Coordinates of C-alpha atoms in Angstrom, one line a residue:
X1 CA 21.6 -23.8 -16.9
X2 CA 19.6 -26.0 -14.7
X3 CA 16.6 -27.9 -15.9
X4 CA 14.0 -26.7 -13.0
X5 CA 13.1 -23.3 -12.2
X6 CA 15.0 -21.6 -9.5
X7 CA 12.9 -18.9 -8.8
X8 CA 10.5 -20.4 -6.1
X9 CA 7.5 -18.5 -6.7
X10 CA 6.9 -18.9 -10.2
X11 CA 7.8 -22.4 -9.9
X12 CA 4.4 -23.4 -8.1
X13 CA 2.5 -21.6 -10.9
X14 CA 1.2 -18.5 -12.4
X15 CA -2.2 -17.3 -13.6
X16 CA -5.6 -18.2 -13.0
X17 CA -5.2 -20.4 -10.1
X18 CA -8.9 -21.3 -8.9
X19 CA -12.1 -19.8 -9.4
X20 CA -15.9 -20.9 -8.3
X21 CA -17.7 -18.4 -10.6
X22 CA -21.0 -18.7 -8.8
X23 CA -19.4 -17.2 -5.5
X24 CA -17.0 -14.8 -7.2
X25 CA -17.7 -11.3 -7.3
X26 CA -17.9 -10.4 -11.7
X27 CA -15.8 -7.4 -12.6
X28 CA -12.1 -6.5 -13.5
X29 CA -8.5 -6.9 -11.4
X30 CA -6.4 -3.8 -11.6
X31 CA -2.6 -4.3 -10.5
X32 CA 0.9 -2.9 -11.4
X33 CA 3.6 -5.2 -10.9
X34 CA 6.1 -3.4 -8.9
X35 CA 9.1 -4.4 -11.5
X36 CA 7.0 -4.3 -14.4
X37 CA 8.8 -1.2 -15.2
X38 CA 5.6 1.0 -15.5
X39 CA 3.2 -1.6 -16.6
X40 CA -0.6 -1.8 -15.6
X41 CA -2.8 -4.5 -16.2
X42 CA -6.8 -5.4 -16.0
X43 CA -7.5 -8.5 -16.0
X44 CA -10.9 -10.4 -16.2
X45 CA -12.1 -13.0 -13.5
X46 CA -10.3 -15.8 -16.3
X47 CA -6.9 -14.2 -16.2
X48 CA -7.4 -12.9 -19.4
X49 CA -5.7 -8.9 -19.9
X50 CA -8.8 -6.7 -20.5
X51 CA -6.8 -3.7 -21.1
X52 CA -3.2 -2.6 -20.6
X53 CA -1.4 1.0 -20.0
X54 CA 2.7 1.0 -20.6
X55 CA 3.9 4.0 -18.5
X56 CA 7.5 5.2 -18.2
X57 CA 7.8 5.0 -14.9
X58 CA 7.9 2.1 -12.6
X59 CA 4.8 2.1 -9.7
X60 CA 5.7 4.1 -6.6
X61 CA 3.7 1.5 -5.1
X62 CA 0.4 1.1 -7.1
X63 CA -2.4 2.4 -9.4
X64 CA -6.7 2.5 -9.2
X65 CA -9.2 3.5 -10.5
X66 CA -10.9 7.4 -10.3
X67 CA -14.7 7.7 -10.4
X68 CA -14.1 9.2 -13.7
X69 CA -12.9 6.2 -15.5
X70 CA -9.2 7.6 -15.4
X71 CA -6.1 6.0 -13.7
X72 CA -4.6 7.4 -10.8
X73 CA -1.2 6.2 -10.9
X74 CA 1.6 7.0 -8.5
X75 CA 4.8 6.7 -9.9
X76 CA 8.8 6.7 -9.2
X77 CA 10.5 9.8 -10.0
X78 CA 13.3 9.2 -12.3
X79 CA 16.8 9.8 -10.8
X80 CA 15.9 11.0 -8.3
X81 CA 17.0 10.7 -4.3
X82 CA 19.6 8.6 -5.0
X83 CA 22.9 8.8 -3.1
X84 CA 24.1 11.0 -5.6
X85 CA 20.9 12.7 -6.5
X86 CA 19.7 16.6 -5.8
X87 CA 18.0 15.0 -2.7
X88 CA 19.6 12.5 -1.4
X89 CA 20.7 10.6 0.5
X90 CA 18.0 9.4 2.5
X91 CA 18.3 5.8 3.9
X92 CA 18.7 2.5 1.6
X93 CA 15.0 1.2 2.1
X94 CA 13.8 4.7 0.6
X95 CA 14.7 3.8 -3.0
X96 CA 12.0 0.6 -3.0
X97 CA 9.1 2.3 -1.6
X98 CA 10.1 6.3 -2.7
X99 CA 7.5 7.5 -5.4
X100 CA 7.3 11.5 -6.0
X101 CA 5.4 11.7 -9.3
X102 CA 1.4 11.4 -9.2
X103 CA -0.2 11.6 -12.2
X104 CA -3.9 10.9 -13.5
X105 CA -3.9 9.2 -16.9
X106 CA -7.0 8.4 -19.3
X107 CA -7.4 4.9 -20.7
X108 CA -4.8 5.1 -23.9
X109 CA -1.9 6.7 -21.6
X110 CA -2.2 10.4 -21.7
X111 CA -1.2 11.8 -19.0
X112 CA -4.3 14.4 -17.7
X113 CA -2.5 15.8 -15.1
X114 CA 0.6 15.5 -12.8
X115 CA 2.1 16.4 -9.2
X116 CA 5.4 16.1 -8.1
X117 CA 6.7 15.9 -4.8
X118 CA 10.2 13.9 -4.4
X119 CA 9.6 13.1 -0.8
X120 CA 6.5 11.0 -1.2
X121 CA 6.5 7.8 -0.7
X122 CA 4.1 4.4 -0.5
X123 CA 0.1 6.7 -0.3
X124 CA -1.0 9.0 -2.6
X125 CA -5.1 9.1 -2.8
X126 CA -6.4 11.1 -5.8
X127 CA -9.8 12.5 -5.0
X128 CA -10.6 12.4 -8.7
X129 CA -11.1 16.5 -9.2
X130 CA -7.1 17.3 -9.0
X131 CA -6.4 16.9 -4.9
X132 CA -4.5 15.0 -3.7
X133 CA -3.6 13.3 -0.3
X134 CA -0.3 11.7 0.4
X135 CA 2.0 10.9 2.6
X136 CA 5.7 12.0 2.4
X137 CA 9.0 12.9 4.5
X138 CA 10.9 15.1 6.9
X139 CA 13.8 15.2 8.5
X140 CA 14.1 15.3 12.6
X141 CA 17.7 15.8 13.8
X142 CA 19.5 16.3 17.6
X143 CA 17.3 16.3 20.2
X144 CA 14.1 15.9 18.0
X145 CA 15.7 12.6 16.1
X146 CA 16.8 11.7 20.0
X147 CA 13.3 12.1 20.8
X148 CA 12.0 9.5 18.7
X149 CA 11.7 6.2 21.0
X150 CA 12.1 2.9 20.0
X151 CA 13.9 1.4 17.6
X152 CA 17.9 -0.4 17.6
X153 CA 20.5 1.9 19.2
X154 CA 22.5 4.0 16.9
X155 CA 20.9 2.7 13.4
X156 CA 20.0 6.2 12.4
X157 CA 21.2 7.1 9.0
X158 CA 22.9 10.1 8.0
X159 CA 24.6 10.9 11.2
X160 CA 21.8 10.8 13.5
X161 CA 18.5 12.1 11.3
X162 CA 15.4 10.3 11.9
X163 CA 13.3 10.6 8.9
X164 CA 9.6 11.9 10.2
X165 CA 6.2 11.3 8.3
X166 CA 4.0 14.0 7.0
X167 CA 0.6 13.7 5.6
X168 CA 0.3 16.4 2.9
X169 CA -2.9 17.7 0.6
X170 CA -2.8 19.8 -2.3
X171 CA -5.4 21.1 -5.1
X172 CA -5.2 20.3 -9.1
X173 CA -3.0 23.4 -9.3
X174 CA -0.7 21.9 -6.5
X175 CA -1.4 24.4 -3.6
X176 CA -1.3 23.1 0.0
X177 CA -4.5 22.5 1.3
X178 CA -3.9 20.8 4.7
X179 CA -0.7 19.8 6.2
X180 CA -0.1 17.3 9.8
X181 CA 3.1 16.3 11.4
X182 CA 3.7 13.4 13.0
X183 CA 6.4 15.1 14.7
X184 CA 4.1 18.0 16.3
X185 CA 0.8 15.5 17.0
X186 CA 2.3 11.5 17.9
X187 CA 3.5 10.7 21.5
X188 CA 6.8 9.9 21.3
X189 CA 6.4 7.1 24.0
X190 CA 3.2 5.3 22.9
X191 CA 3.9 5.6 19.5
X192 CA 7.4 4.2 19.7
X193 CA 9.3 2.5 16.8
X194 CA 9.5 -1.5 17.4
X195 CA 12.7 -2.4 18.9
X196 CA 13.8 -4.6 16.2
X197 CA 13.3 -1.4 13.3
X198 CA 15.8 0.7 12.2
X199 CA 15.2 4.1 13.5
X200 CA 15.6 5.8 10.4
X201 CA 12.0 6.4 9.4
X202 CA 8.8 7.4 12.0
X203 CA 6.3 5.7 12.3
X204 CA 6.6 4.6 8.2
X205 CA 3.0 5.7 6.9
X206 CA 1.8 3.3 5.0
X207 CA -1.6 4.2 3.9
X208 CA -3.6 7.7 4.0
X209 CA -7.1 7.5 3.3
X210 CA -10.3 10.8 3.9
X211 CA -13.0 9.3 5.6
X212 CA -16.7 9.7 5.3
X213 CA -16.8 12.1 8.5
X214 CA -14.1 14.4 7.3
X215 CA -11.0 13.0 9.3
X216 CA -8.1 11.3 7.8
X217 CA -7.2 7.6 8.2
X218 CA -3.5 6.4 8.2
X219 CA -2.0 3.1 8.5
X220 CA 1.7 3.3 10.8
X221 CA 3.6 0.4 10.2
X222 CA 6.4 0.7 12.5
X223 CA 4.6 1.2 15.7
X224 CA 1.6 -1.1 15.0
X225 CA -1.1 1.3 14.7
X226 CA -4.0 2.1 12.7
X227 CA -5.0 5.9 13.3
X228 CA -8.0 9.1 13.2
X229 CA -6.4 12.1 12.9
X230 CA -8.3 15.5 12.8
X231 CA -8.4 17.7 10.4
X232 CA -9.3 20.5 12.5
X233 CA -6.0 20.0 15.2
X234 CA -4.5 17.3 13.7
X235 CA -4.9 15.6 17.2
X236 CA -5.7 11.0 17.2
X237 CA -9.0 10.6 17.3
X238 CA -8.8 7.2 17.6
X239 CA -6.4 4.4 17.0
X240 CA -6.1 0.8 17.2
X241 CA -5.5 -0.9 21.2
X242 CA -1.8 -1.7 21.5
X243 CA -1.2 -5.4 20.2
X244 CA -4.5 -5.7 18.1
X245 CA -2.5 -5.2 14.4
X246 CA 1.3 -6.2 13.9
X247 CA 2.8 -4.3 11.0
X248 CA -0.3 -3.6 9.1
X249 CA -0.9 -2.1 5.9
X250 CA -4.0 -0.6 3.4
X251 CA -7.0 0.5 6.5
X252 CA -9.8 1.5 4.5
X253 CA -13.6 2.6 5.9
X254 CA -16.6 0.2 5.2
X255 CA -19.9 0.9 4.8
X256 CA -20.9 0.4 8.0
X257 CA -18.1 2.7 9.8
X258 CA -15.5 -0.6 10.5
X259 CA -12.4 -0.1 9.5
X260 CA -11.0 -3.2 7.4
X261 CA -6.9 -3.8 7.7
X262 CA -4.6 -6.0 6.0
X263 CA -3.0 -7.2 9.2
X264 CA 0.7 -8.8 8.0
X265 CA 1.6 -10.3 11.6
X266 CA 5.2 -9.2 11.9
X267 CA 6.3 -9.5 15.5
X268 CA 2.5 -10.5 16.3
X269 CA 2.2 -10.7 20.2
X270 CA 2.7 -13.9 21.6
X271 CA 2.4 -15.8 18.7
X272 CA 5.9 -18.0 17.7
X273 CA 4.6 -18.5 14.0
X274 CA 4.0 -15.3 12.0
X275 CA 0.6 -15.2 10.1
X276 CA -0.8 -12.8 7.9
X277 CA -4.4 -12.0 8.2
X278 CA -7.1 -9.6 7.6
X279 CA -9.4 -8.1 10.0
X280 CA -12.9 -6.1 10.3
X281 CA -12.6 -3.7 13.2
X282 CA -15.7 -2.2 15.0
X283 CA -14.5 1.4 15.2
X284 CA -16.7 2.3 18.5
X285 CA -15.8 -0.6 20.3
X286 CA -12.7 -1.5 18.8
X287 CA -12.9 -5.3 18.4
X288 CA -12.6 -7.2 15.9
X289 CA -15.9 -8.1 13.9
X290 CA -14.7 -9.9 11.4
X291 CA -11.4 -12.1 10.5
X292 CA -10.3 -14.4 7.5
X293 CA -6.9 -16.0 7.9
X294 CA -5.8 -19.3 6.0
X295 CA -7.1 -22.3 7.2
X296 CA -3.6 -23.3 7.9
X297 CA -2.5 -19.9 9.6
X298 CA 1.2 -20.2 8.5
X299 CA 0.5 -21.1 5.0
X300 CA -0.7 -17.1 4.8
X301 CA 2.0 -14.8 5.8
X302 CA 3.0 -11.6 4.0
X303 CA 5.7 -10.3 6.0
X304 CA 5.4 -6.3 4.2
X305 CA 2.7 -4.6 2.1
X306 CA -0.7 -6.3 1.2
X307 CA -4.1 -4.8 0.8
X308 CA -7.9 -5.7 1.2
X309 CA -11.0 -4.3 -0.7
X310 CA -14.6 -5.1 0.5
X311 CA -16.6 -6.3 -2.8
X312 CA -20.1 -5.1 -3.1
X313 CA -21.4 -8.7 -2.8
X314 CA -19.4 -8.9 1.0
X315 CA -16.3 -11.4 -0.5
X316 CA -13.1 -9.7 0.3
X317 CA -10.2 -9.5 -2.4
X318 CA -6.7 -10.0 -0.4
X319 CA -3.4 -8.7 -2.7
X320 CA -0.8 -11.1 -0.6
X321 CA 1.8 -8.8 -2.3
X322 CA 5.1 -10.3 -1.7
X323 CA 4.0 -13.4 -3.4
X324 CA 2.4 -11.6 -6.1
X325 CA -1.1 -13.9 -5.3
X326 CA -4.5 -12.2 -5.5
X327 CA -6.9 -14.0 -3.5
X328 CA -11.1 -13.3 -3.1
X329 CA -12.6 -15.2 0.0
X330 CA -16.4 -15.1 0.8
X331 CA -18.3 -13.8 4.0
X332 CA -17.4 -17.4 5.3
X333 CA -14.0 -17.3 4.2
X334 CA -14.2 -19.6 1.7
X335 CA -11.5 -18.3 -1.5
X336 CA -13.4 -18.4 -4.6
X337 CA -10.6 -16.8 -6.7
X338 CA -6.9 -17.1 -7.2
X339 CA -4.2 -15.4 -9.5
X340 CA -0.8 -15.5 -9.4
X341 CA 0.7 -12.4 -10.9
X342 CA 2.9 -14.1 -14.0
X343 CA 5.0 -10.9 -14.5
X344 CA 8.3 -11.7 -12.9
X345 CA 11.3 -9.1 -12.9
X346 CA 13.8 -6.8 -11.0
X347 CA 14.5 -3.4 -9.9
X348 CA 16.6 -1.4 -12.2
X349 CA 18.1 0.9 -9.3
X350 CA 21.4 -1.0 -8.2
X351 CA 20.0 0.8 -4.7
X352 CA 17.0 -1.2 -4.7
X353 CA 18.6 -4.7 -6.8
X354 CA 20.8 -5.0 -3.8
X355 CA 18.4 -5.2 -1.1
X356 CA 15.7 -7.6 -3.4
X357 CA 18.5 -9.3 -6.3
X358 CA 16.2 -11.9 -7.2
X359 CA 13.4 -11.4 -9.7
X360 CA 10.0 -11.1 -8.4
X361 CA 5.9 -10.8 -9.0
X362 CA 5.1 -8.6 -6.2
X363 CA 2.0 -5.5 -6.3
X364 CA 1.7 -3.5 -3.7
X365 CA -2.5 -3.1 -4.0
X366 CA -5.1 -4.5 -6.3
X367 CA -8.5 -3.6 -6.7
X368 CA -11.1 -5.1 -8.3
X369 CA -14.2 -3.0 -10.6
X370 CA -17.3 -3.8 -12.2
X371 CA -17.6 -2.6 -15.9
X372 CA -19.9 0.2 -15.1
X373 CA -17.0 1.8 -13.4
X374 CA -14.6 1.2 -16.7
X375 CA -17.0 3.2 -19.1
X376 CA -14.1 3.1 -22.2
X377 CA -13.8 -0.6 -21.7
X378 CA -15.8 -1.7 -24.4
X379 CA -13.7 0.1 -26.9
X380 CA -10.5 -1.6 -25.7
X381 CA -11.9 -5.1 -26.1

């Protein structure tokens, strides 16, 4: 045993790291540590755990809170889409970021109710009255895999299947409401796979979000684009200009109509040092409005998954998720808050513990919520 730490992260500390309580925005930080195993924590603006659900099941990427108080909570199905499973096998990457089980649960852990769908994966937005929106899987093979551009030559899994998004909603009693394709709707040549991706997943939906105006938002990693999509044809209303995000994640609507995007800066055009940063976009004009980015660029760089949430005072909380930091900046990009996840651990799928061995504090979202939004709270505490 060695006297120091190895584990880099948790070396350079854990916890409340800073907060300026006269610029912070009051209220409650909601994560679920993505090898926490199934836990969810609230914490207050000190660190401290206001309230704690253990679940069974490890996050399939993340929980929130519903207008009703309850917990939305998307989960991993168990045993399930392995390489030896009923549904598998898929592609390695699908074990970290599959999910199929999305439940609602009331603040002691009850589950309310429960959908299950085992090719989900990464979005699933409860409405709060039993629907559901997510995102999920389909397989594309011969000349529709072969159609798919982009990509590195010959890295498609399974003898030749491209695995193909699809944006799914149901009701509380798990009917299909609406359905969409990216196979039928997405041009294969301007929505082509980066050339340094494997081309076993198209175009890797990251996010899925209902907008104010009826159309549905979605976030596609793997061709750098943030997208409108109609209900009515399922045609692109409107997406992102080429080059403007770089493997971005979690585009939600403002307010004001923008679209805010964690923008991760993968393969950023013409830059030579990735940055991670997030942006405010102007949705008619398409430029950017707004942008907070570390002062020392490099020193910010998440290079998958992180999220953004517009506070009702105007900071922005930033879930840099990797490193398991949770960040609130000001209008003026000032950070007035810092916590560094202390929950370290590792995937129990050997599928998964192969691709990520060492132990780690990463969340995939947080968001943060005033008490009036966590009616139950004050019996918890």
């Amino acid at each position: 045993m060695t006297a120091v730490d190895q584990n880099t992260r948790r070396r350079r500390g854990t916890g409340l790291i800073a907060l300026d309580e006269q610029a912070a925005h009051d209220g409650y930080t909601l994560y679920a540590p993505l090898t926490g195993g199934g836990e969810v924590l609230l914490i207050d603006l000190h660190g401290t755990v206001a309230h704690r659900w253990r679940l069974p099941h490890r996050p399939g990427r993340h929980a929130r809170i519903l207008p009703n108080g309850n917990l939305a909570y998307n989960a991993t199905l168990p045993d399930r889409n392995t390489k030896d499973g009923p549904d598998g096998p898929r592609f390695p990457m699908w074990h970290k970021y599959r999910g199929g089980l999305m439940q609602e649960i009331g603040p002691e852990g009850q589950v309310l109710r429960e959908f299950t769908d085992p090719l989900q994966h990464h979005d699933a937005h409860h409405h709060g009255d039993g629907r559901i929106l997510y995102t999920a899987l389909e397989p594309l093979t011969g000349e529709r895999a072969a159609a798919v551009r982009g990509g590195v030559p010959g890295s498609e899994p399974d003898g030749g299947t491209v695995w193909a998004d699809t944006i799914r909603e149901v009701d509380a009693d798990g009917r299909l409401l609406w359905s969409w394709r990216a196979a039928d709707h997405l041009d294969r040549d301007e929505y082509a796979l980066h050339p340094d991706y494997s081309r076993e997943h198209w175009p890797l939906i990251n996010s899925v979000l209902p907008l104010a105006d009826g159309t549905v938002l979605a976030s596609l990693r793997s061709v750098s684009a943030v997208v409108v999509i109609s209900r009515a044809t399922g045609e692109i209303l409107w997406r992102t200009e080429p080059g403007l995000v770089s493997q971005q994640h979690h585009p939600t609507e403002l307010p004001n109509g923008n679209i805010l995007i964690f923008d991760n800066g993968v393969f950023r055009p013409g830059r030579d040092v990735p940055f991670s940063r997030v942006i405010e976009v102007e949705r008619a004009s398409g430029k950017i409005v707004w942008e907070y980015h570390d002062p020392a660029r490099e020193a910010f760089f998440a290079p998958f998954m992180g999220s953004a949430q517009r506070l009702p005072n105007g900071n922005t909380l930033i879930t840099d998720s990797p490193a398991g930091r949770l960040f609130e900046v000001t209008a003026e990009g000032l950070l007035c808050w810092e916590y560094v996840v202390p929950q370290f651990g590792g995937y129990r799928e050997p599928e998964v513990g192969a691709l990520f061995p060492s132990l780690n504090n990463a969340v995939f979202r947080a968001y943060r919520y005033d008490a009036g939004q966590l009616p139950w709270l004050k019996r918890q505490v």
